[in-house]
Amino acid sequence: MATTSTTKPIKCRAAVSRAGGEPLQIEEVVVAPPQAYEVRIKIICTSLCHSDVTFWRMKEGPMAVHPIIFGHEAVGTIESIGEHVDEFNVGDLVVPTFLAQCNECIDCASERSNMCSKLVFQIGHAMPRCGTTRFADAKGEPVNHFLCVSSFSEYTVVDVAHVTKVDPAISPEKACLLSCGVTTGVGAAWKVAGVETGSTVAIFGLGSVGLAVAEGCRLRGASRIIGIDLNPDKFELGKKFGVTEFVNPSELGERSVSEVIIEMTKGRANYCFECIGLASVMNDAFKSSRKGLGKTIILGVEMHGAPLCLESYDILNGKCVMGSLFGGIKAKNDIPTLVNKYLNKELELEKFITHEVGFNEINKAFDLLHEGKSLRCVIWMDK
């Protein structure tokens, strides 16, 4: 059991990654008190995102850092606060986020950007302001952070720019989902694309983020939501999130996906979302978007580092490509709005939770995601 203190280090359990691709180890770690502009959070539950798995698999390269505590999609309560923190009180229900909102820089002041220029987005293996860690293992050796959150620990320390207070009326497992994946997809439809009532949209890739895009498009009143995926089972699943039509690229013969989308829509889709991370699919999405007003929103990082090549003529025809990190969401402004949409029974978060496990079973969550059996597996700290 973890001890509680507002001034001293805390000993608690954490799931530590010691080597790329190997099972996480439940260990005792020491979590230091928060320093200036930091809070220490008692994690209630966390969930597994594909980004965690991507970096966990890395065996070499500058991003293959070990030992490290992964996890960046979570909810918890403020256990203690550092100096110069006046935004939070002990006991507040909060969600940490990988993207900062300092509310001081020109980007945080702009409605057009969610990319804080004071605490610039980076993978980060330490606290963002000072570059030091708040974790140590049982031998006193430092343990690295991940994405400024590290939620695979019963307690974690997070910079205040990466923390958002939420209404305690929302249940923890639902709030947890708003920390990353669901917010990324819903935000892409709402904040980045600005999907309009009656729109036709095409979503390339119906993983958890793609389905969150569908949920966002449903909320925005899209009349046709076309899902594109190689897995035929995704169509029945997609219907729960508002997908109205389905295209399986493996069943098209010699026709391209874009040709089929053009035929289905009689002139291409208003909005196309790429949620896979392949340049070829990004190109298909762009070709499927409507001339004059079509928007292609890229949510996936190209997994092989390949460049995206587009025809300049199509750009001149008014089509555009937009990047979407965290769905264009400003956490402190927009996550409370999403919480209200859930509490008002507009946003249906429960559909995303397919499994729940206790913290000691965290490696099972990795197995479920690897096997394609889960969208979001909630990992409870006290079960």
Short mmCIF file of N, CA, C and O in Angstrom, two decimals, residues 184-285:
data_model
loop_
_atom_site.label_atom_id
_atom_site.label_comp_id
_atom_site.label_asym_id
_atom_site.label_seq_id
_atom_site.Cartn_x
_atom_site.Cartn_y
_atom_site.Cartn_z
N THR A 184 -8.76 12.80 -29.11
CA THR A 184 -8.04 13.00 -30.37
C THR A 184 -8.98 12.82 -31.56
O THR A 184 -8.99 13.64 -32.49
N GLY A 185 -9.78 11.76 -31.55
CA GLY A 185 -10.68 11.49 -32.67
C GLY A 185 -11.85 12.45 -32.72
O GLY A 185 -12.17 13.01 -33.78
N VAL A 186 -12.52 12.63 -31.60
CA VAL A 186 -13.68 13.54 -31.57
C VAL A 186 -13.23 14.96 -31.90
O VAL A 186 -13.88 15.68 -32.65
N GLY A 187 -12.07 15.35 -31.36
CA GLY A 187 -11.56 16.70 -31.62
C GLY A 187 -11.24 16.92 -33.09
O GLY A 187 -11.45 18.02 -33.62
N ALA A 188 -10.73 15.89 -33.76
CA ALA A 188 -10.40 16.03 -35.18
C ALA A 188 -11.63 16.39 -36.00
O ALA A 188 -11.56 17.19 -36.95
N ALA A 189 -12.77 15.79 -35.64
CA ALA A 189 -14.02 16.10 -36.34
C ALA A 189 -14.57 17.47 -35.95
O ALA A 189 -15.11 18.20 -36.79
N TRP A 190 -14.40 17.81 -34.69
CA TRP A 190 -15.00 19.03 -34.13
C TRP A 190 -14.10 20.26 -34.33
O TRP A 190 -14.50 21.25 -34.96
N LYS A 191 -12.86 20.17 -33.85
CA LYS A 191 -11.99 21.34 -33.83
C LYS A 191 -11.20 21.54 -35.11
O LYS A 191 -10.95 22.68 -35.52
N VAL A 192 -10.72 20.44 -35.71
CA VAL A 192 -9.85 20.57 -36.88
C VAL A 192 -10.67 20.64 -38.17
O VAL A 192 -10.54 21.59 -38.95
N ALA A 193 -11.51 19.64 -38.40
CA ALA A 193 -12.28 19.62 -39.64
C ALA A 193 -13.46 20.58 -39.60
O ALA A 193 -13.80 21.21 -40.59
N GLY A 194 -14.11 20.69 -38.45
CA GLY A 194 -15.33 21.48 -38.37
C GLY A 194 -16.44 20.86 -39.20
O GLY A 194 -17.13 21.54 -39.97
N VAL A 195 -16.61 19.53 -39.04
CA VAL A 195 -17.63 18.81 -39.81
C VAL A 195 -19.00 19.46 -39.63
O VAL A 195 -19.40 19.81 -38.52
N GLU A 196 -19.70 19.62 -40.73
CA GLU A 196 -20.99 20.30 -40.73
C GLU A 196 -22.15 19.30 -40.85
O GLU A 196 -21.98 18.20 -41.37
N THR A 197 -23.31 19.72 -40.39
CA THR A 197 -24.52 18.90 -40.51
C THR A 197 -24.77 18.55 -41.97
O THR A 197 -24.70 19.40 -42.86
N GLY A 198 -25.04 17.26 -42.22
CA GLY A 198 -25.32 16.80 -43.56
C GLY A 198 -24.10 16.43 -44.38
O GLY A 198 -24.23 16.05 -45.54
N SER A 199 -22.92 16.53 -43.78
CA SER A 199 -21.68 16.25 -44.51
C SER A 199 -21.52 14.76 -44.80
O SER A 199 -22.07 13.90 -44.10
N THR A 200 -20.71 14.49 -45.83
CA THR A 200 -20.27 13.14 -46.13
C THR A 200 -18.80 13.03 -45.74
O THR A 200 -17.99 13.87 -46.16
N VAL A 201 -18.48 12.04 -44.93
CA VAL A 201 -17.09 11.88 -44.47
C VAL A 201 -16.62 10.46 -44.77
O VAL A 201 -17.42 9.52 -44.85
N ALA A 202 -15.32 10.32 -44.93
CA ALA A 202 -14.69 9.01 -45.10
C ALA A 202 -13.58 8.87 -44.08
O ALA A 202 -12.75 9.78 -43.95
N ILE A 203 -13.58 7.76 -43.36
CA ILE A 203 -12.59 7.52 -42.30
C ILE A 203 -11.75 6.32 -42.69
O ILE A 203 -12.27 5.20 -42.81
N PHE A 204 -10.46 6.54 -42.87
CA PHE A 204 -9.55 5.48 -43.28
C PHE A 204 -8.89 4.90 -42.04
O PHE A 204 -8.00 5.49 -41.44
N GLY A 205 -9.35 3.71 -41.64
CA GLY A 205 -8.85 3.04 -40.44
C GLY A 205 -9.82 3.16 -39.29
O GLY A 205 -10.06 4.26 -38.77
N LEU A 206 -10.41 2.03 -38.89
CA LEU A 206 -11.42 2.03 -37.83
C LEU A 206 -10.89 1.41 -36.55
O LEU A 206 -11.52 0.55 -35.94
N GLY A 207 -9.69 1.85 -36.16
CA GLY A 207 -9.20 1.53 -34.82
C GLY A 207 -9.90 2.43 -33.81
O GLY A 207 -10.90 3.09 -34.12
N SER A 208 -9.37 2.50 -32.60
CA SER A 208 -10.04 3.29 -31.57
C SER A 208 -10.11 4.77 -31.93
O SER A 208 -11.13 5.43 -31.70
N VAL A 209 -9.04 5.31 -32.54
CA VAL A 209 -9.06 6.72 -32.91
C VAL A 209 -10.02 6.94 -34.08
O VAL A 209 -10.79 7.91 -34.09
N GLY A 210 -9.99 6.06 -35.08
CA GLY A 210 -10.91 6.18 -36.21
C GLY A 210 -12.36 6.12 -35.77
O GLY A 210 -13.22 6.86 -36.27
N LEU A 211 -12.66 5.24 -34.82
CA LEU A 211 -14.03 5.14 -34.31
C LEU A 211 -14.39 6.38 -33.49
O LEU A 211 -15.55 6.80 -33.48
N ALA A 212 -13.40 6.97 -32.83
CA ALA A 212 -13.65 8.23 -32.12
C ALA A 212 -13.94 9.36 -33.11
O ALA A 212 -14.76 10.23 -32.84
N VAL A 213 -13.26 9.33 -34.27
CA VAL A 213 -13.58 10.29 -35.33
C VAL A 213 -15.04 10.10 -35.75
O VAL A 213 -15.78 11.07 -35.92
N ALA A 214 -15.45 8.84 -35.94
CA ALA A 214 -16.83 8.56 -36.32
C ALA A 214 -17.80 9.09 -35.28
O ALA A 214 -18.84 9.69 -35.62
N GLU A 215 -17.48 8.89 -34.02
CA GLU A 215 -18.32 9.41 -32.94
C GLU A 215 -18.41 10.92 -33.02
O GLU A 215 -19.49 11.51 -32.86
N GLY A 216 -17.27 11.57 -33.29
CA GLY A 216 -17.28 13.03 -33.43
C GLY A 216 -18.10 13.49 -34.62
O GLY A 216 -18.83 14.48 -34.54
N CYS A 217 -17.98 12.77 -35.75
CA CYS A 217 -18.76 13.13 -36.94
C CYS A 217 -20.25 12.92 -36.69
O CYS A 217 -21.10 13.70 -37.17
N ARG A 218 -20.59 11.86 -35.96
CA ARG A 218 -21.99 11.62 -35.59
C ARG A 218 -22.52 12.79 -34.77
O ARG A 218 -23.64 13.29 -35.02
N LEU A 219 -21.72 13.23 -33.78
CA LEU A 219 -22.13 14.35 -32.95
C LEU A 219 -22.31 15.63 -33.76
O LEU A 219 -23.17 16.45 -33.45
N ARG A 220 -21.50 15.78 -34.80
CA ARG A 220 -21.56 16.99 -35.63
C ARG A 220 -22.66 16.92 -36.68
O ARG A 220 -22.87 17.87 -37.43
N GLY A 221 -23.36 15.79 -36.78
CA GLY A 221 -24.51 15.69 -37.67
C GLY A 221 -24.19 15.25 -39.08
O GLY A 221 -24.98 15.51 -40.00
N ALA A 222 -23.05 14.56 -39.28
CA ALA A 222 -22.73 14.05 -40.61
C ALA A 222 -23.82 13.07 -41.05
O ALA A 222 -24.29 12.25 -40.27
N SER A 223 -24.21 13.14 -42.32
CA SER A 223 -25.28 12.27 -42.80
C SER A 223 -24.75 10.94 -43.32
O SER A 223 -25.44 9.93 -43.26
N ARG A 224 -23.52 10.94 -43.85
CA ARG A 224 -22.90 9.72 -44.34
C ARG A 224 -21.50 9.61 -43.75
O ARG A 224 -20.68 10.52 -43.88
N ILE A 225 -21.24 8.49 -43.10
CA ILE A 225 -19.93 8.23 -42.51
C ILE A 225 -19.44 6.91 -43.09
O ILE A 225 -19.94 5.83 -42.74
N ILE A 226 -18.49 6.99 -44.00
CA ILE A 226 -17.98 5.81 -44.70
C ILE A 226 -16.70 5.34 -44.01
O ILE A 226 -15.74 6.11 -43.88
N GLY A 227 -16.70 4.12 -43.55
CA GLY A 227 -15.54 3.55 -42.89
C GLY A 227 -14.75 2.68 -43.85
O GLY A 227 -15.33 1.87 -44.57
N ILE A 228 -13.43 2.84 -43.86
CA ILE A 228 -12.56 2.04 -44.73
C ILE A 228 -11.61 1.25 -43.85
O ILE A 228 -10.83 1.84 -43.08
N ASP A 229 -11.66 -0.09 -43.95
CA ASP A 229 -10.80 -0.92 -43.12
C ASP A 229 -10.70 -2.32 -43.74
O ASP A 229 -11.64 -2.78 -44.41
N LEU A 230 -9.56 -2.96 -43.51
CA LEU A 230 -9.34 -4.30 -44.04
C LEU A 230 -10.04 -5.39 -43.24
O LEU A 230 -10.20 -6.51 -43.71
N ASN A 231 -10.46 -5.06 -42.03
CA ASN A 231 -11.10 -6.03 -41.15
C ASN A 231 -12.62 -5.94 -41.31
O ASN A 231 -13.23 -4.95 -40.92
N PRO A 232 -13.26 -6.97 -41.89
CA PRO A 232 -14.71 -6.90 -42.12
C PRO A 232 -15.52 -6.80 -40.83
O PRO A 232 -16.66 -6.32 -40.86
N ASP A 233 -14.95 -7.24 -39.72
CA ASP A 233 -15.67 -7.16 -38.45
C ASP A 233 -15.86 -5.71 -37.99
O ASP A 233 -16.70 -5.43 -37.14
N LYS A 234 -15.04 -4.81 -38.56
CA LYS A 234 -15.10 -3.42 -38.11
C LYS A 234 -16.40 -2.72 -38.53
O LYS A 234 -16.77 -1.71 -37.96
N PHE A 235 -17.08 -3.26 -39.55
CA PHE A 235 -18.31 -2.59 -39.99
C PHE A 235 -19.40 -2.70 -38.94
O PHE A 235 -20.04 -1.70 -38.58
N GLU A 236 -19.62 -3.90 -38.42
CA GLU A 236 -20.64 -4.06 -37.38
C GLU A 236 -20.29 -3.23 -36.16
O GLU A 236 -21.16 -2.61 -35.55
N LEU A 237 -18.99 -3.24 -35.81
CA LEU A 237 -18.55 -2.43 -34.67
C LEU A 237 -18.75 -0.95 -34.98
O LEU A 237 -19.23 -0.18 -34.15
N GLY A 238 -18.38 -0.55 -36.20
CA GLY A 238 -18.48 0.85 -36.57
C GLY A 238 -19.89 1.40 -36.53
O GLY A 238 -20.08 2.60 -36.28
N LYS A 239 -20.88 0.55 -36.77
CA LYS A 239 -22.27 1.01 -36.73
C LYS A 239 -22.62 1.62 -35.37
O LYS A 239 -23.42 2.56 -35.30
N LYS A 240 -22.01 1.10 -34.31
CA LYS A 240 -22.29 1.62 -32.97
C LYS A 240 -21.80 3.06 -32.82
O LYS A 240 -22.25 3.79 -31.95
N PHE A 241 -20.85 3.44 -33.67
CA PHE A 241 -20.26 4.77 -33.57
C PHE A 241 -20.74 5.71 -34.68
O PHE A 241 -20.22 6.80 -34.84
N GLY A 242 -21.72 5.26 -35.45
CA GLY A 242 -22.31 6.12 -36.47
C GLY A 242 -21.88 5.83 -37.89
O GLY A 242 -22.32 6.52 -38.82
N VAL A 243 -21.00 4.83 -38.11
CA VAL A 243 -20.58 4.49 -39.47
C VAL A 243 -21.79 3.97 -40.25
O VAL A 243 -22.49 3.06 -39.79
N THR A 244 -22.04 4.54 -41.41
CA THR A 244 -23.22 4.18 -42.20
C THR A 244 -22.90 3.25 -43.36
O THR A 244 -23.77 2.52 -43.83
N GLU A 245 -21.66 3.31 -43.86
CA GLU A 245 -21.26 2.48 -45.00
C GLU A 245 -19.83 2.00 -44.78
O GLU A 245 -19.07 2.61 -44.03
N PHE A 246 -19.47 0.92 -45.47
CA PHE A 246 -18.17 0.30 -45.22
C PHE A 246 -17.51 -0.10 -46.53
O PHE A 246 -18.18 -0.59 -47.45
N VAL A 247 -16.20 0.13 -46.61
CA VAL A 247 -15.41 -0.28 -47.77
C VAL A 247 -14.23 -1.10 -47.28
O VAL A 247 -13.48 -0.66 -46.39
N ASN A 248 -14.07 -2.30 -47.84
CA ASN A 248 -12.92 -3.14 -47.53
C ASN A 248 -11.99 -3.11 -48.74
O ASN A 248 -12.31 -3.65 -49.80
N PRO A 249 -10.80 -2.48 -48.63
CA PRO A 249 -9.89 -2.35 -49.77
C PRO A 249 -9.48 -3.68 -50.39
O PRO A 249 -9.15 -3.73 -51.59
N SER A 250 -9.52 -4.76 -49.61
CA SER A 250 -9.11 -6.07 -50.14
C SER A 250 -10.15 -6.69 -51.05
O SER A 250 -9.88 -7.70 -51.70
N GLU A 251 -11.33 -6.09 -51.11
CA GLU A 251 -12.42 -6.66 -51.91
C GLU A 251 -12.74 -5.83 -53.14
O GLU A 251 -13.79 -6.02 -53.76
N LEU A 252 -11.85 -4.92 -53.53
CA LEU A 252 -12.15 -3.98 -54.62
C LEU A 252 -11.57 -4.41 -55.96
O LEU A 252 -11.78 -3.72 -56.96
N GLY A 253 -10.83 -5.50 -55.98
CA GLY A 253 -10.20 -5.92 -57.24
C GLY A 253 -9.16 -4.92 -57.68
O GLY A 253 -8.29 -4.51 -56.90
N GLU A 254 -9.25 -4.48 -58.93
CA GLU A 254 -8.27 -3.54 -59.46
C GLU A 254 -8.65 -2.08 -59.22
O GLU A 254 -7.88 -1.17 -59.52
N ARG A 255 -9.83 -1.85 -58.67
CA ARG A 255 -10.24 -0.47 -58.39
C ARG A 255 -9.56 0.06 -57.14
O ARG A 255 -9.33 -0.68 -56.17
N SER A 256 -9.25 1.35 -57.14
CA SER A 256 -8.66 1.98 -55.96
C SER A 256 -9.76 2.40 -54.99
O SER A 256 -10.93 2.52 -55.37
N VAL A 257 -9.36 2.61 -53.75
CA VAL A 257 -10.33 3.07 -52.75
C VAL A 257 -10.93 4.41 -53.17
O VAL A 257 -12.15 4.63 -53.05
N SER A 258 -10.09 5.31 -53.67
CA SER A 258 -10.59 6.63 -54.05
C SER A 258 -11.63 6.53 -55.17
O SER A 258 -12.63 7.26 -55.17
N GLU A 259 -11.42 5.63 -56.12
CA GLU A 259 -12.40 5.44 -57.19
C GLU A 259 -13.74 5.00 -56.63
O GLU A 259 -14.81 5.47 -57.07
N VAL A 260 -13.70 4.10 -55.67
CA VAL A 260 -14.94 3.61 -55.06
C VAL A 260 -15.63 4.71 -54.27
O VAL A 260 -16.86 4.87 -54.34
N ILE A 261 -14.86 5.49 -53.51
CA ILE A 261 -15.45 6.59 -52.73
C ILE A 261 -16.09 7.61 -53.67
O ILE A 261 -17.20 8.11 -53.41
N ILE A 262 -15.40 7.94 -54.77
CA ILE A 262 -15.95 8.90 -55.73
C ILE A 262 -17.27 8.38 -56.31
O ILE A 262 -18.25 9.12 -56.45
N GLU A 263 -17.30 7.08 -56.61
CA GLU A 263 -18.52 6.48 -57.15
C GLU A 263 -19.65 6.49 -56.12
O GLU A 263 -20.80 6.81 -56.45
N MET A 264 -19.32 6.15 -54.88
CA MET A 264 -20.33 6.10 -53.83
C MET A 264 -20.93 7.48 -53.55
O MET A 264 -22.14 7.60 -53.29
N THR A 265 -20.08 8.49 -53.58
CA THR A 265 -20.51 9.83 -53.16
C THR A 265 -20.91 10.72 -54.32
O THR A 265 -21.40 11.84 -54.09
N LYS A 266 -20.67 10.23 -55.55
CA LYS A 266 -20.96 11.02 -56.75
C LYS A 266 -20.27 12.39 -56.69
O LYS A 266 -20.89 13.44 -56.93
N GLY A 267 -19.01 12.34 -56.34
CA GLY A 267 -18.25 13.60 -56.32
C GLY A 267 -17.30 13.76 -55.15
O GLY A 267 -16.82 14.85 -54.90
N ARG A 268 -17.03 12.70 -54.44
CA ARG A 268 -16.05 12.70 -53.35
C ARG A 268 -16.65 13.19 -52.02
O ARG A 268 -17.69 13.82 -51.97
N ALA A 269 -15.91 12.90 -50.95
CA ALA A 269 -16.35 13.23 -49.59
C ALA A 269 -15.95 14.64 -49.21
O ALA A 269 -14.93 15.17 -49.68
N ASN A 270 -16.74 15.24 -48.34
CA ASN A 270 -16.40 16.58 -47.83
C ASN A 270 -15.17 16.53 -46.92
O ASN A 270 -14.32 17.43 -46.97
N TYR A 271 -15.11 15.50 -46.11
CA TYR A 271 -14.02 15.37 -45.15
C TYR A 271 -13.48 13.94 -45.17
O TYR A 271 -14.26 12.98 -45.13
N CYS A 272 -12.16 13.82 -45.24
CA CYS A 272 -11.51 12.50 -45.19
C CYS A 272 -10.52 12.50 -44.04
O CYS A 272 -9.75 13.45 -43.87
N PHE A 273 -10.54 11.43 -43.25
CA PHE A 273 -9.67 11.32 -42.07
C PHE A 273 -8.76 10.10 -42.23
O PHE A 273 -9.24 8.98 -42.46
N GLU A 274 -7.44 10.31 -42.14
CA GLU A 274 -6.48 9.21 -42.20
C GLU A 274 -6.03 8.87 -40.80
O GLU A 274 -5.41 9.70 -40.11
N CYS A 275 -6.36 7.65 -40.35
CA CYS A 275 -6.11 7.26 -38.96
C CYS A 275 -5.21 6.04 -38.87
O CYS A 275 -5.28 5.29 -37.88
N ILE A 276 -4.38 5.81 -39.88
CA ILE A 276 -3.55 4.62 -39.92
C ILE A 276 -2.07 4.96 -39.79
O ILE A 276 -1.34 4.41 -38.96
N GLY A 277 -1.61 5.90 -40.63
CA GLY A 277 -0.21 6.26 -40.60
C GLY A 277 0.57 5.67 -41.76
O GLY A 277 1.69 5.20 -41.58
N LEU A 278 0.00 5.69 -42.95
CA LEU A 278 0.67 5.22 -44.16
C LEU A 278 0.50 6.28 -45.24
O LEU A 278 -0.62 6.73 -45.52
N ALA A 279 1.61 6.65 -45.89
CA ALA A 279 1.56 7.69 -46.92
C ALA A 279 0.62 7.30 -48.05
O ALA A 279 -0.09 8.16 -48.61
N SER A 280 0.61 6.03 -48.41
CA SER A 280 -0.28 5.59 -49.51
C SER A 280 -1.74 5.80 -49.15
O SER A 280 -2.56 6.18 -50.00
N VAL A 281 -2.10 5.55 -47.88
CA VAL A 281 -3.48 5.74 -47.44
C VAL A 281 -3.81 7.23 -47.35
O VAL A 281 -4.92 7.66 -47.68
N MET A 282 -2.83 8.03 -46.92
CA MET A 282 -3.02 9.48 -46.90
C MET A 282 -3.33 9.99 -48.30
O MET A 282 -4.19 10.86 -48.49
N ASN A 283 -2.63 9.44 -49.29
CA ASN A 283 -2.87 9.83 -50.67
C ASN A 283 -4.26 9.42 -51.14
O ASN A 283 -4.96 10.19 -51.82
N ASP A 284 -4.68 8.21 -50.76
CA ASP A 284 -6.03 7.75 -51.09
C ASP A 284 -7.08 8.68 -50.47
O ASP A 284 -8.09 9.01 -51.11
N ALA A 285 -6.84 9.07 -49.23
CA ALA A 285 -7.78 9.96 -48.55
C ALA A 285 -7.87 11.30 -49.27
O ALA A 285 -8.97 11.83 -49.49
#
